[in-house]
Coordinates of C-alpha atoms and ligand atoms in Angstrom, one line a residue:
M1 CA -0.1 -0.1 0.0
C2 CA 1.8 3.0 -1.3
G3 CA 5.5 2.8 -2.0
I4 CA 8.5 5.2 -1.1
V5 CA 11.7 5.1 -3.0
G6 CA 14.8 7.1 -2.5
Y7 CA 18.3 7.4 -4.1
I8 CA 21.4 9.5 -3.2
G9 CA 24.8 8.7 -5.0
D10 CA 26.8 9.3 -8.0
K11 CA 24.5 8.0 -10.7
K12 CA 21.3 9.6 -12.2
A13 CA 18.5 9.3 -9.7
A14 CA 15.5 9.2 -12.2
P15 CA 16.0 5.6 -13.7
I16 CA 17.0 4.1 -10.5
L17 CA 13.8 5.7 -8.5
L18 CA 11.4 4.4 -11.6
A19 CA 13.1 1.0 -11.3
G20 CA 12.6 0.9 -7.6
L21 CA 8.8 2.1 -7.9
K22 CA 8.5 -0.9 -10.6
K23 CA 9.7 -3.3 -7.9
L24 CA 7.2 -2.0 -5.4
E25 CA 4.2 -2.0 -8.0
Y26 CA 3.0 -5.1 -6.1
R27 CA 2.0 -3.1 -3.2
G28 CA -0.9 -1.6 -5.0
Y29 CA -1.2 2.0 -6.2
D30 CA -3.3 4.2 -8.6
S31 CA -0.8 7.1 -9.3
A32 CA 3.0 7.5 -9.1
G33 CA 5.7 10.4 -9.2
I34 CA 9.2 11.3 -8.7
A35 CA 11.1 14.3 -7.5
V36 CA 14.8 14.9 -8.6
Q37 CA 17.2 17.3 -7.2
E38 CA 18.3 19.5 -10.1
K39 CA 20.9 22.4 -10.2
K40 CA 18.4 25.2 -9.6
A41 CA 15.3 23.5 -8.5
V42 CA 13.6 20.3 -7.5
K43 CA 12.1 18.7 -10.7
I44 CA 8.9 17.0 -10.0
V45 CA 6.9 14.7 -12.4
K46 CA 3.6 13.0 -11.3
K47 CA 0.7 11.1 -12.9
E48 CA -2.5 9.2 -12.2
G49 CA -2.4 5.8 -13.3
K50 CA 0.3 3.1 -13.8
L51 CA 4.1 3.6 -14.0
D52 CA 4.1 3.3 -17.6
K53 CA 2.3 6.8 -17.8
L54 CA 4.8 8.3 -15.5
K55 CA 7.7 6.7 -17.4
S56 CA 6.7 8.3 -20.8
R57 CA 6.0 11.6 -19.1
T58 CA 9.6 11.6 -17.5
E59 CA 11.0 10.8 -20.9
E60 CA 9.7 14.2 -22.0
E61 CA 11.8 15.7 -19.2
V62 CA 15.7 15.7 -18.9
F63 CA 16.6 14.6 -15.6
Y64 CA 20.5 15.1 -14.4
G65 CA 20.2 14.9 -10.7
R66 CA 21.7 12.3 -8.5
T67 CA 19.4 12.7 -5.6
G68 CA 15.7 12.0 -5.6
I69 CA 12.5 10.6 -4.0
G70 CA 9.7 8.7 -5.7
H71 CA 6.3 7.3 -4.6
T72 CA 3.4 5.2 -5.8
R73 CA 0.0 6.2 -4.1
W74 CA -2.8 4.4 -3.1
A75 CA -5.5 6.9 -2.6
T76 CA -6.9 7.6 1.0
H77 CA -7.3 11.2 1.1
G78 CA -8.6 12.6 -2.2
R79 CA -9.4 10.5 -5.4
P80 CA -6.5 9.4 -7.7
S81 CA -5.3 12.2 -9.8
D82 CA -2.2 14.1 -11.0
I83 CA -2.6 16.7 -8.3
N84 CA -3.2 14.5 -5.5
S85 CA -0.2 12.2 -6.5
H86 CA 3.1 12.4 -4.5
P87 CA 5.6 14.3 -4.3
H88 CA 4.0 17.2 -2.6
T89 CA 5.6 20.5 -1.8
D90 CA 5.0 23.7 0.2
S91 CA 3.9 26.8 -1.3
F92 CA 7.5 27.9 -2.4
S93 CA 8.5 24.4 -3.5
E94 CA 11.4 24.6 -0.8
I95 CA 10.3 21.1 0.9
V96 CA 9.4 18.1 -1.1
I97 CA 7.9 15.2 0.5
V98 CA 6.5 11.8 -0.1
H99 CA 4.3 9.9 2.5
N100 CA 3.0 6.4 3.3
G101 CA 0.1 6.2 6.1
I102 CA -2.4 8.5 7.3
I103 CA -2.1 11.7 9.2
E104 CA -5.2 11.6 11.4
N105 CA -5.1 15.4 12.7
F106 CA -4.6 16.8 9.3
R107 CA -7.6 18.8 9.4
E108 CA -6.7 20.9 12.4
L109 CA -3.4 21.3 11.0
K110 CA -4.7 22.4 7.7
E111 CA -6.9 25.0 9.4
E112 CA -4.1 26.2 11.3
L113 CA -1.7 26.6 8.3
S114 CA -4.7 28.0 6.2
A115 CA -5.3 30.7 8.9
A116 CA -1.6 31.5 8.5
G117 CA -1.8 32.0 4.9
H118 CA -0.9 28.8 3.3
Q119 CA -2.4 27.8 0.3
F120 CA -3.0 23.9 -0.7
K121 CA -3.2 22.7 -4.2
S122 CA -4.3 19.0 -3.2
E123 CA -6.8 17.2 -1.1
T124 CA -4.3 15.2 0.6
D125 CA -3.3 14.9 4.3
T126 CA 0.5 14.7 2.9
E127 CA 0.6 18.2 1.5
V128 CA -0.2 19.7 5.0
V129 CA 3.0 17.8 6.2
A130 CA 5.1 19.6 3.6
H131 CA 3.6 23.1 4.6
L132 CA 4.2 22.3 8.3
I133 CA 8.0 21.4 7.6
S134 CA 8.3 24.8 5.8
T135 CA 7.1 26.5 8.8
Y136 CA 9.9 25.2 10.9
Y137 CA 12.4 25.3 8.5
D138 CA 15.6 27.2 9.1
D139 CA 18.4 25.7 7.0
D140 CA 18.4 22.4 8.9
L141 CA 16.0 19.9 7.3
R142 CA 16.4 17.2 10.0
T143 CA 15.4 19.6 12.7
A144 CA 12.4 20.7 10.8
V145 CA 11.1 17.4 10.2
N146 CA 11.8 16.2 13.9
K147 CA 9.6 19.4 15.0
T148 CA 7.0 18.4 12.6
V149 CA 6.6 14.8 13.4
E150 CA 6.0 15.9 17.1
R151 CA 2.9 17.5 15.8
L152 CA 1.7 14.7 13.6
E153 CA -1.0 12.0 14.7
G154 CA -1.4 8.8 12.9
S155 CA 1.0 6.6 11.0
F156 CA 3.8 7.9 8.5
A157 CA 6.6 7.0 6.8
L158 CA 8.2 10.2 5.1
A159 CA 11.0 10.8 2.8
V160 CA 11.8 14.6 2.7
M161 CA 14.0 16.7 0.6
S162 CA 14.7 20.4 0.6
R163 CA 15.9 22.7 -2.2
Q164 CA 18.5 24.3 0.0
E165 CA 20.1 21.0 1.1
K166 CA 20.7 19.2 -2.0
D167 CA 23.0 16.5 -0.2
K168 CA 20.5 14.8 1.8
I169 CA 17.3 13.0 2.2
I170 CA 15.5 13.0 5.5
A171 CA 13.5 9.7 6.3
V172 CA 11.2 9.0 9.4
R173 CA 9.2 6.2 10.4
K174 CA 6.3 5.7 12.6
D175 CA 4.0 2.7 12.1
S176 CA 4.8 2.4 8.6
P177 CA 7.8 0.4 7.0
L178 CA 10.9 2.1 5.8
I179 CA 14.4 0.6 5.1
I180 CA 17.6 1.9 3.9
G181 CA 19.7 0.1 1.4
L182 CA 23.5 0.7 1.8
G183 CA 25.8 0.8 -1.2
E184 CA 29.4 2.0 -2.0
N185 CA 29.1 5.8 -2.3
E186 CA 25.4 5.6 -2.8
N187 CA 22.4 4.8 -0.5
F188 CA 18.7 3.8 -1.2
L189 CA 15.3 4.4 0.5
A190 CA 12.3 2.3 0.1
S191 CA 9.4 1.0 2.0
D192 CA 10.3 -2.6 1.2
I193 CA 13.2 -4.6 0.5
P194 CA 12.6 -5.9 -3.0
A195 CA 12.9 -2.4 -4.5
Y196 CA 16.8 -2.4 -4.2
L197 CA 17.8 -6.0 -3.9
E198 CA 19.6 -5.7 -7.2
H199 CA 21.9 -3.0 -5.7
T200 CA 22.4 -4.3 -2.3
D201 CA 21.8 -7.0 0.1
N202 CA 22.7 -4.8 3.3
F203 CA 20.0 -2.9 5.0
Y204 CA 19.0 -0.7 7.9
I205 CA 15.3 -1.4 8.9
L206 CA 14.1 1.7 10.5
E207 CA 12.2 1.4 13.7
D208 CA 9.1 3.3 14.8
G209 CA 10.2 6.7 16.2
E210 CA 13.5 6.9 14.0
I211 CA 14.6 9.6 11.7
A212 CA 17.5 9.0 9.3
D213 CA 19.8 11.5 7.6
I214 CA 20.7 9.9 4.6
R215 CA 24.0 11.1 2.5
K216 CA 25.7 9.4 -0.5
D217 CA 28.6 8.5 1.8
K218 CA 26.9 7.8 5.3
V219 CA 23.6 7.4 7.0
N220 CA 22.9 8.8 10.7
I221 CA 19.9 7.4 12.4
Y222 CA 18.4 9.5 15.4
K223 CA 15.5 9.0 17.7
F224 CA 12.9 11.6 17.8
N225 CA 14.3 13.0 21.0
G226 CA 17.5 13.7 18.9
D227 CA 19.7 10.9 20.3
L228 CA 22.2 9.4 17.6
I229 CA 21.7 5.7 17.5
V230 CA 25.3 4.3 17.3
N231 CA 25.8 0.7 16.2
K232 CA 22.5 0.2 14.6
N233 CA 22.2 -3.2 13.5
K234 CA 22.2 -3.9 9.8
T235 CA 20.2 -6.7 8.3
K236 CA 21.7 -9.0 5.6
I237 CA 19.0 -10.2 3.4
S238 CA 19.5 -13.8 1.9
W239 CA 16.9 -13.4 -1.0
D240 CA 18.5 -12.7 -4.3
A241 CA 17.0 -10.2 -6.8
E242 CA 16.3 -13.3 -9.0
M243 CA 13.7 -14.7 -6.2
A244 CA 11.8 -11.6 -6.7
E245 CA 11.5 -11.8 -10.6
K246 CA 9.1 -13.7 -12.6
Q247 CA 11.6 -16.2 -14.0
G248 CA 9.6 -16.9 -17.1
Y249 CA 6.1 -17.3 -15.7
Q250 CA 3.4 -14.9 -17.2
H251 CA 2.5 -13.7 -13.6
F252 CA 4.0 -13.7 -10.2
M253 CA 0.8 -15.3 -8.9
L254 CA 1.4 -18.3 -11.1
K255 CA 5.1 -18.5 -10.3
E256 CA 4.2 -18.4 -6.4
I257 CA 1.7 -21.2 -6.8
H258 CA 4.4 -23.4 -8.5
E259 CA 6.9 -22.3 -5.7
Q260 CA 4.6 -24.0 -3.1
P261 CA 6.3 -27.4 -2.9
E262 CA 9.6 -25.6 -2.5
S263 CA 8.7 -23.2 0.0
L264 CA 6.7 -25.8 2.0
K265 CA 9.6 -28.0 2.2
R266 CA 11.8 -25.2 3.5
L267 CA 9.1 -24.4 6.3
L268 CA 9.1 -27.9 7.3
E269 CA 12.8 -28.8 7.1
D270 CA 13.4 -25.5 9.2
N271 CA 11.3 -26.9 12.1
L272 CA 12.2 -30.5 12.1
N273 CA 15.0 -32.0 14.2
G274 CA 15.9 -35.6 13.6
G275 CA 12.6 -36.3 12.1
Q276 CA 10.6 -34.6 15.0
I277 CA 9.0 -31.2 15.0
D278 CA 11.0 -28.7 17.1
L279 CA 9.6 -25.3 17.3
T280 CA 11.8 -24.1 20.1
A281 CA 13.7 -22.0 17.7
S282 CA 10.4 -19.7 17.5
G283 CA 10.8 -19.0 21.1
L284 CA 8.0 -21.5 22.2
A285 CA 8.7 -23.6 25.4
E286 CA 9.0 -27.4 24.8
D287 CA 5.7 -27.7 26.7
W288 CA 4.1 -24.5 25.7
L289 CA 0.6 -26.0 25.7
D290 CA 0.8 -26.3 29.5
N291 CA 1.2 -22.4 29.7
Y292 CA -2.1 -21.4 28.2
D293 CA -5.6 -21.9 28.8
K294 CA -7.0 -20.5 25.6
I295 CA -5.6 -19.4 22.1
H296 CA -6.5 -16.3 20.1
I297 CA -5.9 -16.2 16.5
V298 CA -6.1 -12.8 14.9
A299 CA -5.3 -11.8 11.3
C300 CA -6.8 -10.3 8.1
G301 CA -7.9 -11.8 4.9
T302 CA -6.0 -14.9 3.7
A303 CA -4.1 -14.9 6.9
Y304 CA -7.3 -14.9 8.8
H305 CA -8.5 -17.9 6.7
S306 CA -5.5 -19.9 7.6
G307 CA -6.5 -19.2 11.2
A308 CA -10.0 -20.3 10.7
L309 CA -8.8 -23.6 9.6
A310 CA -6.4 -24.0 12.5
K311 CA -9.3 -23.6 15.1
Y312 CA -11.0 -26.7 13.8
L313 CA -7.9 -28.7 14.2
L314 CA -6.5 -27.4 17.2
E315 CA -9.8 -27.5 19.3
D316 CA -10.4 -31.0 17.9
K317 CA -7.1 -32.4 18.7
L318 CA -5.9 -30.4 21.5
R319 CA -8.9 -29.6 23.3
I320 CA -7.9 -26.1 24.0
P321 CA -10.6 -23.2 23.3
V322 CA -9.5 -21.2 20.2
E323 CA -11.2 -18.0 19.1
V324 CA -10.3 -16.6 15.7
E325 CA -11.3 -13.3 14.5
V326 CA -10.5 -10.6 12.0
A327 CA -8.2 -8.1 13.5
S328 CA -10.1 -4.9 12.4
E329 CA -13.0 -6.3 14.7
Y330 CA -10.8 -7.5 17.4
R331 CA -9.1 -4.4 18.1
Y332 CA -12.3 -2.3 18.6
R333 CA -14.0 -4.5 21.1
N334 CA -13.1 -5.5 24.4
P335 CA -11.9 -9.2 23.8
I336 CA -11.2 -11.6 27.2
V337 CA -7.6 -11.8 27.0
D338 CA -5.1 -12.2 29.7
A339 CA -1.8 -13.7 30.7
G340 CA -3.3 -17.3 30.2
T341 CA -3.9 -16.3 26.5
L342 CA -1.7 -17.5 23.7
M343 CA -2.2 -14.9 20.9
I344 CA -1.4 -16.1 17.5
V345 CA -1.1 -13.1 15.0
V346 CA -0.8 -14.3 11.4
S347 CA 0.7 -11.8 8.5
Q348 CA 2.7 -12.5 5.5
S349 CA 3.8 -8.7 5.4
G350 CA 4.1 -8.5 9.0
E351 CA 2.9 -4.9 8.6
T352 CA -0.7 -5.1 8.5
A353 CA -1.9 -2.1 10.6
D354 CA -4.9 -3.9 11.9
T355 CA -3.0 -7.0 12.9
L356 CA -0.3 -4.8 14.7
A357 CA -2.8 -2.9 16.6
A358 CA -4.5 -6.3 17.7
L359 CA -1.1 -7.6 18.8
R360 CA -0.4 -4.5 20.8
L361 CA -3.9 -4.7 22.6
A362 CA -3.3 -8.3 23.5
K363 CA 0.2 -7.8 24.8
K364 CA -1.0 -4.8 27.1
K365 CA -3.6 -7.2 28.3
G366 CA -0.7 -9.7 29.4
A367 CA -1.1 -12.2 26.6
S368 CA 2.0 -14.1 25.0
V369 CA 2.1 -13.3 21.4
L370 CA 3.1 -15.8 18.7
A371 CA 3.7 -14.3 15.2
L372 CA 3.5 -16.4 12.1
T373 CA 5.1 -14.1 9.7
N374 CA 7.0 -14.1 6.4
S375 CA 8.9 -11.0 7.2
R376 CA 11.7 -11.0 9.3
D377 CA 12.4 -7.7 10.9
S378 CA 8.6 -6.7 10.3
S379 CA 7.0 -4.8 12.9
I380 CA 4.9 -7.7 13.8
A381 CA 7.9 -9.9 14.1
R382 CA 9.8 -7.5 16.3
E383 CA 7.1 -6.8 18.6
S384 CA 5.9 -10.5 19.0
D385 CA 7.4 -12.4 21.9
M386 CA 7.7 -15.6 19.6
V387 CA 8.0 -16.0 15.9
I388 CA 7.7 -18.7 13.4
Y389 CA 9.0 -17.5 10.2
L390 CA 7.0 -18.6 7.2
K391 CA 10.0 -19.1 4.8
A392 CA 7.8 -18.7 1.8
G393 CA 10.4 -16.3 0.1
P394 CA 9.2 -13.0 -1.4
E395 CA 5.6 -13.0 -2.3
I396 CA 5.0 -10.5 -4.9
A397 CA 1.3 -11.1 -6.3
V398 CA -1.2 -9.1 -4.3
A399 CA -3.2 -12.5 -4.2
S400 CA -1.5 -14.4 -1.6
T401 CA -0.8 -18.2 -2.4
K402 CA 2.4 -19.7 -1.1
A403 CA 2.2 -17.6 2.1
Y404 CA -1.2 -18.9 2.9
T405 CA 0.1 -22.5 2.3
N406 CA 3.1 -21.9 4.8
M407 CA 0.6 -20.3 7.1
V408 CA -1.5 -23.3 7.2
A409 CA 1.5 -25.5 7.4
A410 CA 2.9 -23.5 10.6
F411 CA -0.5 -24.4 12.1
Y412 CA 0.1 -27.9 11.3
L413 CA 3.5 -27.8 13.0
L414 CA 1.9 -26.3 16.0
L415 CA -1.0 -29.1 15.9
V416 CA 1.6 -31.9 15.7
D417 CA 3.9 -30.2 18.4
G418 CA 0.8 -30.0 20.6
M419 CA -0.2 -33.6 20.1
R420 CA 2.9 -34.5 21.4
Q421 CA 2.5 -32.7 24.7
R422 CA -1.2 -34.4 25.0
D423 CA -1.1 -37.6 27.2
N424 CA -4.1 -39.0 25.5
I425 CA -2.6 -38.9 21.9
S426 CA 0.0 -41.8 21.3
D427 CA 3.5 -41.3 20.2
Q428 CA 2.3 -43.5 17.3
I429 CA -0.2 -41.1 16.1
T430 CA 1.8 -38.2 16.5
A431 CA 4.6 -39.7 14.4
E432 CA 2.0 -40.8 11.7
Y433 CA 1.0 -37.0 11.6
T434 CA 4.6 -35.9 11.2
S435 CA 5.3 -38.3 8.3
D436 CA 2.0 -37.1 6.8
L437 CA 3.2 -33.7 6.9
I438 CA 6.4 -34.5 5.2
K439 CA 4.7 -36.1 2.2
L440 CA 2.8 -32.8 1.5
P441 CA 5.5 -30.8 -0.9
E442 CA 5.6 -33.7 -3.3
M443 CA 1.8 -34.5 -3.2
I444 CA 1.3 -30.6 -4.0
R445 CA 3.9 -30.6 -6.8
K446 CA 2.2 -33.7 -8.4
L447 CA -1.2 -32.4 -8.1
S448 CA -0.4 -28.7 -9.3
E449 CA 0.9 -30.5 -12.6
Q450 CA -1.7 -33.1 -13.0
S451 CA -4.9 -30.6 -12.4
K452 CA -3.6 -27.8 -14.4
E453 CA -5.2 -28.6 -17.8
Q454 CA -8.5 -29.9 -16.3
I455 CA -8.8 -26.5 -14.2
Q456 CA -8.0 -24.3 -17.3
A457 CA -11.1 -26.2 -19.1
I458 CA -13.3 -25.5 -16.0
A459 CA -12.0 -21.7 -15.9
N460 CA -13.1 -21.5 -19.5
N461 CA -16.6 -21.8 -18.4
Y462 CA -16.4 -19.5 -15.5
E463 CA -15.2 -16.3 -17.2
D464 CA -18.9 -15.1 -18.1
K465 CA -20.5 -16.0 -14.8
E466 CA -21.7 -13.4 -12.4
N467 CA -21.7 -15.2 -9.2
I468 CA -19.9 -18.4 -8.1
F469 CA -20.6 -20.1 -4.9
F470 CA -18.2 -22.0 -2.8
I471 CA -19.3 -24.5 -0.1
G472 CA -17.7 -26.8 2.5
R473 CA -18.2 -28.2 6.0
N474 CA -15.5 -28.0 8.8
T475 CA -11.9 -27.1 7.4
D476 CA -13.4 -27.4 3.9
Y477 CA -15.6 -24.5 4.9
T478 CA -12.4 -22.3 5.5
L479 CA -11.0 -23.5 2.2
A480 CA -14.2 -22.3 0.5
L481 CA -13.6 -18.8 2.0
E482 CA -10.2 -18.6 0.9
G483 CA -11.2 -20.2 -2.7
A484 CA -14.0 -17.5 -3.0
L485 CA -11.6 -14.6 -2.0
K486 CA -8.9 -15.6 -4.3
L487 CA -11.4 -15.6 -7.2
K488 CA -13.2 -12.5 -6.5
E489 CA -9.9 -10.5 -5.8
I490 CA -8.5 -11.2 -9.1
S491 CA -11.3 -11.8 -11.4
Y492 CA -13.8 -9.6 -10.0
I493 CA -16.6 -12.2 -10.5
H494 CA -18.7 -12.1 -7.2
A495 CA -18.0 -15.2 -5.4
E496 CA -19.6 -16.2 -1.8
A497 CA -18.5 -19.0 0.5
Y498 CA -21.0 -20.8 2.9
P499 CA -20.9 -23.5 5.4
A500 CA -22.6 -26.3 3.2
G501 CA -25.2 -27.0 6.0
E502 CA -26.3 -23.4 6.0
L503 CA -27.3 -23.0 2.5
K504 CA -31.0 -23.9 3.0
H505 CA -31.2 -21.1 5.6
G506 CA -31.2 -18.6 2.9
T507 CA -28.6 -18.7 0.4
L508 CA -30.1 -21.6 -1.6
A509 CA -32.7 -19.1 -3.0
L510 CA -30.0 -17.7 -5.4
I511 CA -29.2 -21.0 -6.8
E512 CA -30.7 -21.3 -10.3
E513 CA -29.9 -22.9 -13.7
G514 CA -26.3 -22.7 -14.6
V515 CA -24.9 -21.1 -11.2
P516 CA -21.4 -22.5 -10.5
V517 CA -21.2 -24.3 -7.0
V518 CA -17.8 -25.5 -5.9
A519 CA -18.0 -28.0 -3.3
L520 CA -15.0 -28.8 -1.2
G521 CA -15.1 -32.2 -0.1
S522 CA -11.6 -33.2 1.0
R523 CA -12.7 -34.4 4.5
A524 CA -13.7 -38.0 4.0
D525 CA -15.3 -38.0 7.7
I526 CA -18.1 -35.7 6.5
F527 CA -18.2 -36.4 2.9
S528 CA -21.6 -37.7 2.9
K529 CA -23.1 -34.6 4.6
L530 CA -21.3 -32.3 2.1
F531 CA -22.5 -34.5 -0.8
S532 CA -26.3 -34.0 0.2
N533 CA -25.8 -30.3 0.0
L534 CA -24.1 -30.8 -3.3
K535 CA -27.1 -32.7 -4.4
E536 CA -29.6 -29.9 -3.1
V537 CA -27.9 -27.4 -5.4
K538 CA -27.8 -29.6 -8.3
A539 CA -31.5 -30.4 -7.9
R540 CA -31.9 -26.5 -8.5
G541 CA -29.9 -26.3 -11.6
A542 CA -26.4 -25.6 -10.3
E543 CA -23.5 -26.5 -12.3
T544 CA -21.3 -28.3 -9.8
L545 CA -17.6 -28.7 -9.4
L546 CA -16.5 -31.4 -6.7
I547 CA -13.2 -31.4 -5.2
T548 CA -12.6 -34.6 -3.2
E549 CA -10.1 -37.3 -2.8
E550 CA -9.7 -40.0 -5.3
N551 CA -11.6 -43.0 -4.9
Q552 CA -14.4 -41.4 -3.2
K553 CA -17.9 -42.9 -3.8
F554 CA -20.7 -40.7 -4.9
E555 CA -23.6 -40.4 -7.4
T556 CA -21.7 -39.2 -10.5
E557 CA -24.8 -37.6 -12.1
S558 CA -24.8 -34.9 -9.5
V559 CA -21.2 -33.8 -10.4
D560 CA -20.6 -31.6 -13.6
H561 CA -16.8 -31.3 -13.0
L562 CA -14.6 -33.5 -10.8
I563 CA -11.2 -32.7 -9.3
E564 CA -9.5 -35.6 -7.4
L565 CA -6.9 -35.1 -4.7
P566 CA -4.5 -37.7 -3.8
I567 CA -5.4 -39.6 -0.4
L568 CA -3.9 -38.0 2.7
N569 CA -4.7 -37.7 6.5
K570 CA -8.0 -35.7 6.5
D571 CA -6.7 -33.1 8.7
F572 CA -3.9 -32.1 6.1
A573 CA -6.0 -32.6 3.0
G574 CA -6.8 -28.8 3.0
L575 CA -3.3 -28.0 1.6
L576 CA -4.2 -30.4 -1.2
A577 CA -7.5 -28.9 -1.8
I578 CA -6.4 -25.3 -1.9
I579 CA -4.2 -25.9 -5.1
P580 CA -7.1 -26.3 -7.5
L581 CA -8.8 -23.3 -5.9
Q582 CA -5.7 -21.1 -6.5
L583 CA -5.4 -22.3 -10.0
L584 CA -9.0 -21.9 -10.7
A585 CA -8.8 -18.3 -9.5
Y586 CA -5.8 -17.7 -11.7
Y587 CA -7.0 -19.2 -14.9
T588 CA -10.4 -17.6 -14.6
A589 CA -9.0 -14.1 -14.3
L590 CA -6.6 -14.7 -17.0
N591 CA -9.5 -15.6 -19.3
C592 CA -11.2 -12.3 -17.9
G593 CA -8.1 -10.6 -18.9
E594 CA -7.5 -8.8 -15.6
D595 CA -4.3 -7.6 -14.1
I596 CA -3.7 -10.5 -12.0
D597 CA -0.7 -9.4 -9.9
Q598 CA -2.2 -6.0 -9.1
P599 CA -6.0 -6.1 -8.8
R600 CA -7.9 -3.0 -8.8
N601 CA -8.3 -1.3 -5.5
L602 CA -6.0 -3.6 -3.6
A603 CA -2.5 -3.4 -1.9
K604 CA -0.2 -6.1 -0.8
S605 CA 0.7 -4.5 2.4
V606 CA -2.1 -2.9 4.3
T607 CA -0.4 -0.4 6.3
V608 CA -3.6 1.8 7.2
E609 CA -6.6 0.5 9.1
Ligands
AGP701 C1 -4.5 -12.1 0.0 O1 -4.7 -12.6 -1.2 C2 -5.2 -10.9 0.2 N1 -4.6 -9.9 -0.7 C3 -5.0 -10.1 1.7 O2 -6.4 -10.6 2.1 C4 -4.0 -10.3 2.7 O3 -4.1 -11.7 3.1 C5 -4.5 -9.7 3.9 O4 -4.3 -8.1 3.6 C6 -3.5 -9.8 5.1 O5 -2.1 -9.5 4.8 P1 -1.0 -9.9 5.6 O6 -0.9 -11.5 5.6 O7 0.2 -9.4 5.0 O8 -1.3 -9.5 7.1

């Protein structure tokens, strides 16, 4: 959600800024702009729409400058337009700024500045910050920015330049990520690591309440109180630039779907020790289950769906109460959470604003927080007491696939590790579960290959549909939720998920001739119940797709399309059933001609609430 880039060094800044923004496209945006320090002035080009538009606009201008900042904007205050795009300036174009986040008190500040004679060009909260900095500016940009942030409420990552001080970029972080890439006689600024991976693997991760003075040959980082931070830790990133490229796939999403066997294997191997699950590296005690009387799982979107699935399994096997809730609800009620609560927050990006706020709320009330996240050094990783890293590698497509798989797998690891601690579950059963888990990556690989053509054929049939329903029971219901979300977010076809048994309490009224219904039947234990619901929709004209394990017995006349899954432990079959759902969403969106990796209105990292 919004992307910031910055460059200071000996090379021309504009192409480096544009390339950095390109790498951040996945975050989601509706306009973009750059500002470069030229001899006499700061030159700004900004444009509503995709980066290609900005690029052709920059080609009409000549940029020589070696210092600059850039931005992709995801509109919050004011519609997407050239004027509302970043960078913004004060009245005299002395101060130039890009911003991620939301300034909550911008109205009050705007009134105050307007009364003092400031005139605003845009509807954004960001422009107010540029004006405020100019009121404090007295030939020392860092001090002016520092005074400004003391007046700001909300979340922000800022990159600021001054026309007077061409040799520096000032960057600030509060509740919105910002990293500084360190090079030889050049330094980079970005809201996420992939922006500059091809230039460096050495980064400073700014913490909340830090302000950086970035020059081409040095970076000084201060606290908001002015103290210089000595010996700030540098982070070495092990991903290479290649990992964040498409590598011949038409879309990142397809590449990421096909990476799942490898990334899942990485997670499992990382948490196995001599064939046994060992989660102690996360900070969990060996007998962690004894320390808690309940579990709260809190997350958003796809990450929430992984938690919804986990609730069924953890309660069934471990007999511990598990609540699962979307973070934006959890944070604004008064949940019963205390020192006996294990709070599990799940987040690919590790920066989701609502999840972070829920984490802080639970911590304040005494809960222990375990994060399942893909992002080392993210805010959620740093603020949690314990962390299981998902090890999915960079996930660029907005629609999450391989991170979801590893979220679910991380819950499987917790499940089996918990089973080991329960006296009523034999060592043999725990060992069988562990060995089933290890089989998953290879089974997923085969299934993705084998089901591809069949799914493409079904997707050809879906592209003109207006509504598609997904049904399932138990963990299969949570897969239905994820399948429906995946389809709607990238194909824009309306899709809804229902617990199969709930259909006849209202939704069945929407089923008519030709409406597709995807029935998830991966769980052999309740297959017959699911199949009765499938027959109900078939009787009303639905076009049915059944996803179930091979050799399952049923009346074939009720099933229009069938996808068979290899047979595995019913509790782990979900990670097989999700593969056809991901591919179905992908190929349907491909047929619809949509922008698969960057669906409209959506952002990869949702850093505002
Ligand atoms: C996934 O396909 C979605 N784009 C979205 O629901 C996502 O899972 C959600 O925004 C949470 O993100 P996080 O995992 O980074 O916290």
